[in-house]
XYZ file of C-alpha atoms in Angstrom:
566
model
C -30.314 -6.050 -12.235
C -28.895 -8.841 -14.057
C -25.674 -10.215 -12.043
C -22.479 -8.796 -13.356
C -19.937 -11.073 -15.171
C -16.929 -12.018 -13.010
C -14.051 -9.622 -12.976
C -12.112 -12.100 -14.919
C -14.675 -12.428 -17.603
C -14.965 -8.721 -17.813
C -11.317 -8.459 -18.321
C -10.819 -11.229 -20.959
C -13.938 -9.707 -23.024
C -12.381 -6.285 -22.949
C -10.546 -5.327 -26.148
C -7.225 -3.865 -25.338
C -5.488 -1.182 -27.200
C -1.639 -1.470 -28.081
C 0.591 -0.034 -25.334
C 2.092 2.575 -27.608
C -1.518 4.154 -28.089
C -1.811 4.356 -24.238
C 1.534 5.932 -24.211
C 0.844 8.442 -26.503
C -2.598 9.383 -24.685
C -0.206 10.082 -21.761
C 2.484 11.950 -23.899
C 5.079 9.583 -23.254
C 7.421 9.321 -26.134
C 8.226 5.731 -28.066
C 11.876 5.871 -27.093
C 10.981 5.904 -23.512
C 8.945 2.579 -23.736
C 10.405 -0.937 -23.087
C 7.791 -3.436 -24.335
C 6.582 -6.557 -22.310
C 4.326 -7.818 -25.022
C 1.656 -5.756 -26.686
C -0.166 -4.407 -23.711
C 2.430 -3.602 -21.042
C 5.528 -1.680 -21.138
C 8.315 -0.185 -18.608
C 8.838 3.516 -18.679
C 12.365 4.655 -18.881
C 13.163 7.216 -15.867
C 14.527 9.389 -18.732
C 10.772 10.227 -19.393
C 10.614 12.036 -16.105
C 13.279 14.516 -17.264
C 11.915 14.603 -20.497
C 8.505 16.028 -19.260
C 9.876 18.346 -16.487
C 8.690 21.195 -18.350
C 4.784 20.336 -18.376
C 2.615 21.606 -16.006
C 1.769 19.681 -12.658
C -1.279 17.631 -12.366
C -3.792 17.869 -9.638
C -2.759 15.435 -6.933
C -5.580 13.284 -5.593
C -5.033 10.463 -2.679
C -7.636 7.664 -2.711
C -8.018 6.498 0.934
C -10.699 4.867 2.706
C -12.227 4.733 6.291
C -11.181 1.551 8.467
C -12.007 -1.452 6.151
C -13.608 -4.654 6.736
C -11.348 -7.866 6.047
C -12.986 -7.505 2.577
C -11.667 -4.221 1.633
C -14.050 -1.370 0.479
C -12.726 -1.004 -3.093
C -10.036 1.888 -3.115
C -8.460 0.486 -6.170
C -11.602 0.161 -8.257
C -12.752 3.719 -6.905
C -9.573 5.064 -8.313
C -9.794 3.382 -11.823
C -13.554 4.321 -11.858
C -12.572 8.041 -10.877
C -10.164 8.273 -13.596
C -12.395 7.014 -16.064
C -15.193 9.230 -14.900
C -12.783 12.291 -15.199
C -11.819 11.085 -18.773
C -15.378 11.056 -19.709
C -15.556 14.866 -18.601
C -12.632 15.426 -20.939
C -9.827 15.484 -18.616
C -6.402 13.870 -19.071
C -5.789 11.317 -16.068
C -3.066 8.874 -14.682
C -3.532 6.218 -12.296
C -0.489 5.445 -9.950
C -1.100 2.226 -8.249
C 0.641 -0.492 -6.242
C 1.199 -3.834 -7.858
C -0.429 -6.883 -5.945
C 1.449 -9.478 -4.136
C 0.922 -12.834 -5.160
C 0.389 -14.144 -1.883
C -3.046 -12.534 -1.323
C -4.014 -13.297 -4.734
C -3.606 -17.094 -4.148
C -4.695 -16.474 -0.656
C -8.099 -15.385 0.341
C -8.204 -11.704 -0.946
C -7.875 -12.444 -4.609
C -6.504 -10.051 -7.086
C -6.169 -6.257 -6.904
C -6.767 -4.768 -10.172
C -9.951 -3.134 -9.670
C -13.432 -4.682 -10.077
C -16.193 -4.946 -12.557
C -15.980 -2.281 -15.479
C -13.270 -0.330 -13.377
C -10.285 -2.427 -13.692
C -6.549 -2.298 -14.706
C -5.805 -4.582 -17.622
C -4.386 -7.001 -18.565
C -5.849 -8.252 -15.164
C -4.040 -11.707 -15.432
C -0.813 -10.093 -15.959
C -1.110 -7.638 -13.236
C -1.958 -10.104 -10.646
C 0.626 -12.678 -11.724
C 4.384 -11.702 -11.991
C 3.674 -8.668 -14.317
C 6.950 -7.575 -15.311
C 9.142 -9.368 -12.558
C 9.544 -6.545 -10.271
C 8.392 -8.452 -7.082
C 10.812 -11.283 -8.118
C 13.530 -8.719 -8.674
C 12.733 -7.427 -5.099
C 13.008 -11.183 -3.717
C 16.285 -11.791 -5.315
C 17.789 -8.595 -4.292
C 16.695 -8.889 -0.437
C 17.719 -12.813 -0.391
C 21.110 -12.164 -2.097
C 21.678 -9.793 0.886
C 20.702 -12.583 3.213
C 22.931 -15.022 1.649
C 25.904 -12.681 1.733
C 25.168 -11.912 5.278
C 25.462 -15.437 6.461
C 28.110 -16.012 4.106
C 30.198 -13.497 5.812
C 29.547 -14.881 9.177
C 30.636 -18.238 7.954
C 33.771 -16.992 6.366
C 35.184 -15.746 9.613
C 32.851 -12.737 10.517
C 35.479 -10.117 10.055
C 32.877 -7.415 10.899
C 32.106 -9.230 14.336
C 28.235 -9.579 13.646
C 26.343 -10.813 16.508
C 24.434 -13.762 15.026
C 21.824 -13.412 17.954
C 21.264 -9.834 16.823
C 20.768 -10.277 12.935
C 17.484 -8.770 11.921
C 17.465 -9.341 8.311
C 15.141 -12.171 7.330
C 14.563 -13.754 4.103
C 11.502 -13.050 1.771
C 9.081 -15.015 -0.537
C 6.207 -13.469 -2.502
C 3.651 -16.232 -1.340
C 1.633 -16.981 1.756
C 3.460 -19.859 3.635
C 3.212 -20.174 7.515
C 5.581 -22.745 7.770
C 8.506 -20.590 6.826
C 7.551 -17.890 9.432
C 10.411 -19.187 11.808
C 13.108 -21.368 10.710
C 16.731 -22.374 11.603
C 19.358 -21.738 8.957
C 22.592 -23.550 8.660
C 21.798 -26.879 9.810
C 23.602 -29.886 8.613
C 27.350 -30.305 8.004
C 29.893 -27.609 9.259
C 30.228 -26.408 5.488
C 26.481 -25.802 5.391
C 26.568 -22.468 7.326
C 26.468 -21.295 11.021
C 23.043 -22.330 12.643
C 21.084 -19.561 13.847
C 17.257 -18.865 14.177
C 15.705 -16.815 11.369
C 12.605 -16.655 9.136
C 10.810 -15.505 6.016
C 8.731 -12.442 5.564
C 6.328 -11.896 2.411
C 7.953 -9.896 -0.373
C 5.533 -6.995 0.252
C 6.832 -6.668 3.947
C 10.566 -6.364 2.603
C 12.500 -3.203 3.259
C 13.698 -3.527 -0.225
C 10.279 -3.008 -1.482
C 9.709 0.047 0.353
C 13.186 1.339 -1.014
C 11.844 0.792 -4.533
C 8.704 2.615 -3.797
C 10.616 5.580 -2.184
C 13.792 5.930 -4.421
C 13.757 8.946 -6.619
C 16.286 7.761 -9.258
C 18.899 5.083 -9.609
C 21.596 6.952 -7.570
C 18.872 7.259 -4.569
C 18.253 3.682 -5.029
C 21.782 2.591 -4.695
C 22.493 4.853 -1.574
C 19.359 3.625 -0.039
C 20.147 -0.089 -0.554
C 23.637 0.574 0.992
C 22.335 1.846 4.079
C 19.948 -1.032 5.012
C 20.860 -2.324 8.530
C 21.110 -6.113 8.761
C 22.096 -6.556 12.325
C 24.428 -5.331 14.999
C 27.831 -6.293 16.080
C 28.742 -7.495 19.509
C 29.579 -3.900 20.257
C 26.223 -2.823 19.425
C 27.011 -0.991 16.078
C 24.859 -1.316 12.961
C 26.044 -3.599 10.059
C 24.821 -2.261 6.767
C 24.695 -3.819 3.131
C 27.274 -1.481 2.460
C 29.592 -2.944 4.971
C 28.875 -6.152 3.505
C 29.455 -4.943 -0.055
C 26.274 -6.221 -1.246
C 24.345 -3.111 -2.090
C 25.950 -2.827 -5.703
C 24.992 -6.143 -6.730
C 21.231 -5.483 -5.202
C 20.988 -2.118 -7.264
C 21.961 -4.142 -10.665
C 19.207 -6.691 -9.783
C 16.762 -3.861 -9.116
C 18.037 -1.617 -11.939
C 15.151 -2.298 -14.396
C 12.566 -2.723 -11.568
C 12.886 0.967 -10.608
C 11.102 1.566 -13.961
C 7.271 1.956 -13.603
C 4.855 -0.182 -15.396
C 2.184 1.207 -18.029
C -1.018 -0.689 -18.235
C -4.491 0.515 -19.036
C -8.112 0.525 -17.626
C -11.235 -1.122 -18.861
C -11.799 2.402 -20.756
C -8.154 2.784 -21.862
C -6.960 5.471 -19.784
C -3.367 4.943 -18.621
C -2.267 3.553 -15.297
C 1.225 3.369 -13.926
C 1.685 0.042 -11.667
C 4.781 -0.019 -9.489
C 5.992 -1.300 -6.281
C 3.583 -3.019 -3.531
C 4.465 -2.434 0.251
C 2.183 -3.724 2.797
C -0.041 -0.897 4.317
C -0.201 -1.900 7.912
C 3.683 -2.723 8.415
C 5.249 -0.467 5.697
C 4.404 2.480 3.898
C 1.645 1.024 1.752
C 1.953 3.287 -1.398
C 3.059 2.860 -4.902
C 6.319 4.462 -6.233
C 7.555 7.923 -6.012
C 9.011 7.789 -9.558
C 5.333 6.768 -10.906
C 4.052 9.987 -9.268
C 6.797 12.106 -10.527
C 6.141 10.873 -14.182
C 2.599 10.682 -13.842
C 2.403 14.418 -12.357
C 3.543 15.659 -15.632
C 1.600 13.217 -17.952
C -2.018 14.575 -17.010
C -4.285 17.056 -15.437
C -5.304 14.684 -12.739
C -2.914 12.176 -10.840
C -4.852 9.571 -8.969
C -2.934 7.480 -6.408
C -4.336 4.845 -3.941
C -2.741 4.037 -0.250
C -3.488 0.964 1.577
C -6.078 0.363 4.334
C -7.337 3.526 5.967
C -6.381 6.987 6.235
C -4.963 6.342 9.342
C -2.623 3.809 7.849
C -1.420 4.066 4.131
C -3.008 7.722 4.277
C -0.923 8.903 7.060
C 2.264 7.280 5.450
C 1.348 9.014 2.086
C 1.289 12.209 3.864
C 3.985 12.137 6.503
C 6.407 9.839 4.520
C 5.898 9.861 0.571
C 5.111 13.309 0.160
C 8.142 14.508 2.025
C 10.298 12.316 -0.399
C 8.469 13.271 -3.816
C 7.955 16.877 -2.770
C 4.514 16.655 -4.262
C 1.537 18.386 -2.462
C -1.862 16.856 -2.478
C -4.773 18.873 -3.746
C -7.642 16.340 -2.445
C -8.459 13.050 -0.798
C -11.095 10.679 -1.788
C -12.380 8.974 1.374
C -14.019 5.618 0.238
C -16.878 4.345 2.367
C -19.169 1.451 2.048
C -22.654 0.704 3.674
C -21.316 -2.591 4.973
C -18.287 -1.099 6.536
C -20.328 1.370 8.502
C -22.678 -1.277 9.759
C -19.650 -3.392 10.643
C -18.471 -0.541 12.788
C -21.723 -0.377 14.493
C -20.444 -3.499 16.415
C -23.465 -5.535 15.665
C -22.029 -7.683 12.772
C -18.837 -9.724 12.121
C -17.481 -9.776 8.785
C -14.953 -12.745 7.934
C -13.021 -12.968 4.583
C -14.084 -15.985 2.601
C -17.406 -16.531 4.349
C -20.774 -14.911 3.225
C -21.982 -11.814 4.739
C -24.536 -12.059 7.473
C -28.028 -11.940 5.970
C -29.078 -9.410 8.156
C -26.368 -6.977 7.337
C -27.677 -6.999 3.833
C -31.348 -5.813 4.995
C -32.204 -2.350 4.868
C -31.209 -0.665 8.361
C -30.098 3.113 8.201
C -29.937 3.062 11.978
C -27.016 0.396 11.768
C -25.280 2.928 9.352
C -25.644 5.664 11.831
C -24.585 3.740 14.721
C -21.108 3.015 12.948
C -20.788 6.381 11.516
C -18.315 7.655 14.117
C -15.657 5.836 12.061
C -16.561 7.958 8.943
C -16.333 11.100 11.173
C -12.930 10.313 12.338
C -11.476 9.717 8.794
C -12.915 12.866 7.697
C -11.106 14.670 10.525
C -7.870 12.800 9.900
C -7.759 13.876 6.356
C -8.822 17.589 7.288
C -5.974 17.451 9.779
C -3.458 17.070 6.894
C -4.938 20.380 5.451
C -6.470 18.473 2.588
C -10.143 18.817 1.259
C -11.958 15.398 1.507
C -14.619 13.893 -0.891
C -16.508 10.842 0.555
C -17.128 8.444 -2.196
C -19.954 6.055 -1.411
C -18.826 2.940 -3.343
C -22.263 1.586 -4.166
C -23.202 -2.205 -3.798
C -26.315 -3.815 -5.177
C -27.273 -4.863 -1.843
C -27.276 -1.125 -0.777
C -30.441 0.963 0.053
C -31.050 4.703 -0.865
C -31.986 5.181 2.665
C -28.401 4.189 3.885
C -26.879 6.190 1.304
C -28.908 9.228 2.408
C -27.609 8.703 5.996
C -23.927 8.632 4.752
C -24.773 11.888 2.813
C -26.298 13.776 5.627
C -23.437 13.080 8.143
C -20.661 13.766 5.744
C -22.126 16.972 4.193
C -22.891 17.842 7.898
C -19.069 17.989 8.302
C -18.665 20.080 5.148
C -17.352 17.387 3.080
C -18.423 16.863 -0.651
C -20.210 13.524 -1.165
C -20.885 11.278 -4.095
C -22.359 7.933 -4.835
C -20.159 5.978 -7.410
C -21.645 3.026 -9.267
C -18.226 2.363 -11.255
C -18.118 -1.360 -10.788
C -21.498 -1.839 -12.577
C -21.245 1.122 -15.084
C -17.461 2.010 -15.376
C -16.703 5.982 -15.810
C -20.412 6.720 -16.468
C -20.853 5.633 -12.708
C -18.296 7.933 -11.642
C -19.317 11.125 -13.025
C -20.578 12.632 -10.096
C -17.573 11.539 -8.123
C -15.450 13.024 -10.904
C -17.154 16.202 -10.487
C -16.893 16.534 -6.794
C -13.153 15.844 -7.021
C -12.851 18.674 -9.723
C -14.451 21.044 -7.426
C -12.165 19.794 -4.297
C -9.220 20.365 -6.173
C -10.177 24.166 -6.521
C -10.264 24.549 -2.683
C -7.260 25.990 -1.129
C -4.756 23.715 0.546
C -2.650 24.259 3.359
C -0.880 20.710 3.516
C 0.596 19.967 7.272
C 2.203 16.786 8.206
C 1.549 15.434 11.739
C 4.990 16.240 12.930
C 8.345 18.102 12.365
C 11.118 15.817 11.156
C 13.100 17.805 14.086
C 10.812 16.516 16.792
C 12.040 13.523 18.761
C 11.022 9.993 17.787
C 8.841 9.504 20.879
C 7.104 13.150 20.044
C 6.550 11.864 16.325
C 4.856 8.612 17.797
C 2.854 10.406 20.198
C 1.435 12.970 17.651
C 0.433 10.416 15.166
C -1.137 8.311 17.924
C -3.106 11.199 19.396
C -3.808 13.381 16.203
C -4.389 10.599 13.721
C -5.662 7.613 15.804
C -7.354 9.384 18.520
C -5.374 7.682 21.275
C -4.922 9.401 24.733
C -1.249 8.660 24.990
C 1.306 6.056 23.831
C 3.335 3.658 26.276
C 6.502 2.478 25.254
C 7.806 -0.860 26.730
C 11.201 -1.057 28.527
C 12.708 -2.327 25.237
C 11.197 -0.082 23.271
C 12.430 2.901 25.323
C 16.069 1.183 25.208
C 15.834 0.917 21.571
C 14.407 4.387 20.935
C 17.490 5.930 22.914
C 19.581 3.811 20.908
C 18.405 4.718 17.536
C 18.521 8.474 18.330
C 22.233 8.040 19.479
C 22.845 6.402 16.068
C 21.453 9.448 14.321
C 18.164 8.008 13.269
C 16.133 10.597 15.185
C 15.528 12.761 12.093
C 13.614 10.094 10.339
C 9.818 9.892 10.080
C 8.045 7.002 11.889
C 5.583 4.264 10.726
C 3.458 2.489 13.176
C 2.919 -1.053 12.430
C -0.644 -1.921 13.927
C -3.730 -3.530 12.971
C -5.587 -2.139 9.725
C -9.024 -3.390 11.242
C -9.364 -0.530 13.834
C -8.208 3.131 14.319
C -6.581 1.587 17.746
C -4.241 -1.226 18.106
C -6.792 -3.636 18.942
C -8.533 -5.065 15.816
C -11.886 -5.842 17.945
C -12.403 -2.271 18.858
C -14.787 -0.867 16.021
C -16.081 2.918 15.298
C -13.619 5.653 16.722
C -12.467 4.152 20.080
C -11.523 6.960 22.654
C -9.929 6.773 26.083
C -7.411 4.227 25.009
C -3.419 3.971 25.028
C -1.053 2.816 22.150
C 1.301 0.327 23.276
C 4.484 0.080 21.535
C 5.995 -3.121 21.786
C 9.311 -2.793 19.971
C 10.935 -0.312 17.599
C 12.895 -1.103 14.421
C 15.015 0.754 11.971
C 14.403 0.765 8.254
C 17.576 2.840 7.620
C 17.501 2.390 3.669
C 13.951 3.292 3.338
C 14.460 6.163 5.785
C 12.103 5.514 8.821
C 11.872 4.083 12.164
C 8.838 1.838 12.919
C 7.058 1.002 15.946
C 5.557 -2.490 16.387
C 2.146 -2.360 18.163
C 0.359 -5.660 18.763
C 0.967 -8.891 17.213
C 1.981 -7.839 13.483
C 2.419 -10.773 11.036
C 4.976 -10.154 8.340
C 4.197 -13.637 6.519
C 0.669 -14.266 5.962
C -1.014 -17.764 5.906
C -3.209 -19.629 3.597
C -6.616 -20.549 4.831
C -8.585 -23.920 4.799
C -9.582 -23.230 1.151
C -7.112 -20.730 -0.457
C -8.204 -18.944 -3.716
C -5.413 -20.943 -5.337
C -7.623 -24.051 -5.357
C -9.939 -22.606 -8.053
C -7.278 -21.180 -10.297
C -6.507 -22.933 -13.247
C -6.218 -23.016 -17.083
C -8.909 -23.873 -19.551
C -8.867 -26.164 -22.593
C -7.881 -23.023 -24.556
C -5.039 -21.888 -22.121
C -6.942 -19.100 -20.607
C -6.743 -18.377 -16.809
C -10.032 -19.185 -14.896
C -10.996 -18.726 -11.372
C -8.852 -15.466 -10.821
C -10.836 -12.565 -9.203
């Protein structure tokens, strides 16, 4: 096989259709479009009401097994599946997250898909798009500024500077900003205190953008954000600081989803981008509410594995949207299963070990417990799984056969997909399997009831989803749990912030670990987003750049075109 052109070369060589044509294909009226050039548009939220009488689409989640640091291709599989369904005569809509520029300029690169299954224009998608991330950054930092200003101006709310929890954000990887001291200098420069920066994708404001159902809901959620506590231990909110209204004004246009197209011109709604290990890891509810009335199949992707973004999709997002999934695609790669055998180490930014690329179905079989567990996780939510083998040129037929044997032995549908090299044509078998799965009866069942207490919710996720024996709360976490329930947050769903590289809380444990305890170090509340989250292990909310970040290769050529982006 001849080597594929780079993702950027394919993107720049693909003729784009006017965004009006893409909107017409999705049944979105011209009056609901706000153009950003010829190939990108925002869609007014009025379009959701205008299409309310249309039949609901089949709702399909694209998730994955526990990934390697390289990722296993959920986004490109979602794009390829949409293209395959379109070739079979089905109307589709993609609903995907927008990439953060931190990883784009860091080591991961872009997140527009890959090969001939991408969302275009690829450069715009990976770099700014319509400015939603910058709006989140501005709204978040406005609240931080008003918080510090309130303390400086006399602190009428009696905020305890030692219990301020609201940091600042930036959509860039920058290790030097993880921990900072603000307010240094002259007395008029503020009240000194320790703080820091997170990446914008980790902001609670980003999660609120993803979960809000309309402008009123957005405004209400912003007001409920807890920024810290008084000396008496009472929460202080953005509403208390009179900041929520201005934040909503900044985010008013950002709440509208962005319409783009794939390399084969099927429509895609790109909106919001919360992290998948420390936040919800899903695109926006408003995109799904719109997309569900624009197509026969609505396809959405959740960050990392089914234990991470997939679990939050089922337990958090679906509760907010009211939409019920019909099937879930579980993306698996040969390299990931070989890694889960424990015999290979994959490091982002470094070549794959040569022995990992050699034909070895026994290594695939040795790592297959991870696949088995993820099929069990999806089934635990009452949803039919479809195993999508994202094929790489270095794979071998014997290795695919092992995956098929194991998945079919568990009653799951399986398809090999070559969408990266062939676009929609390479995903036809996957499209047919998904169509069949959507006909299976679904008995959607979240992991826990909202009426369960917080400890029970955490315990159920740890045991039923991750496979832990139990959870262990630190003394601080026990105190925080009791305090949150006393403040009325006990009815919230939970999010567990842990490594995405293992089903356990230890990134070094491969496969499907058993006989382990999930340690809960700390609990925090995201009252505006509407959940309590548990910190398990050392979670970084501000990534860092490596020795040779991708930014070193990104530039403009003599014609002013972007080069080096992937």
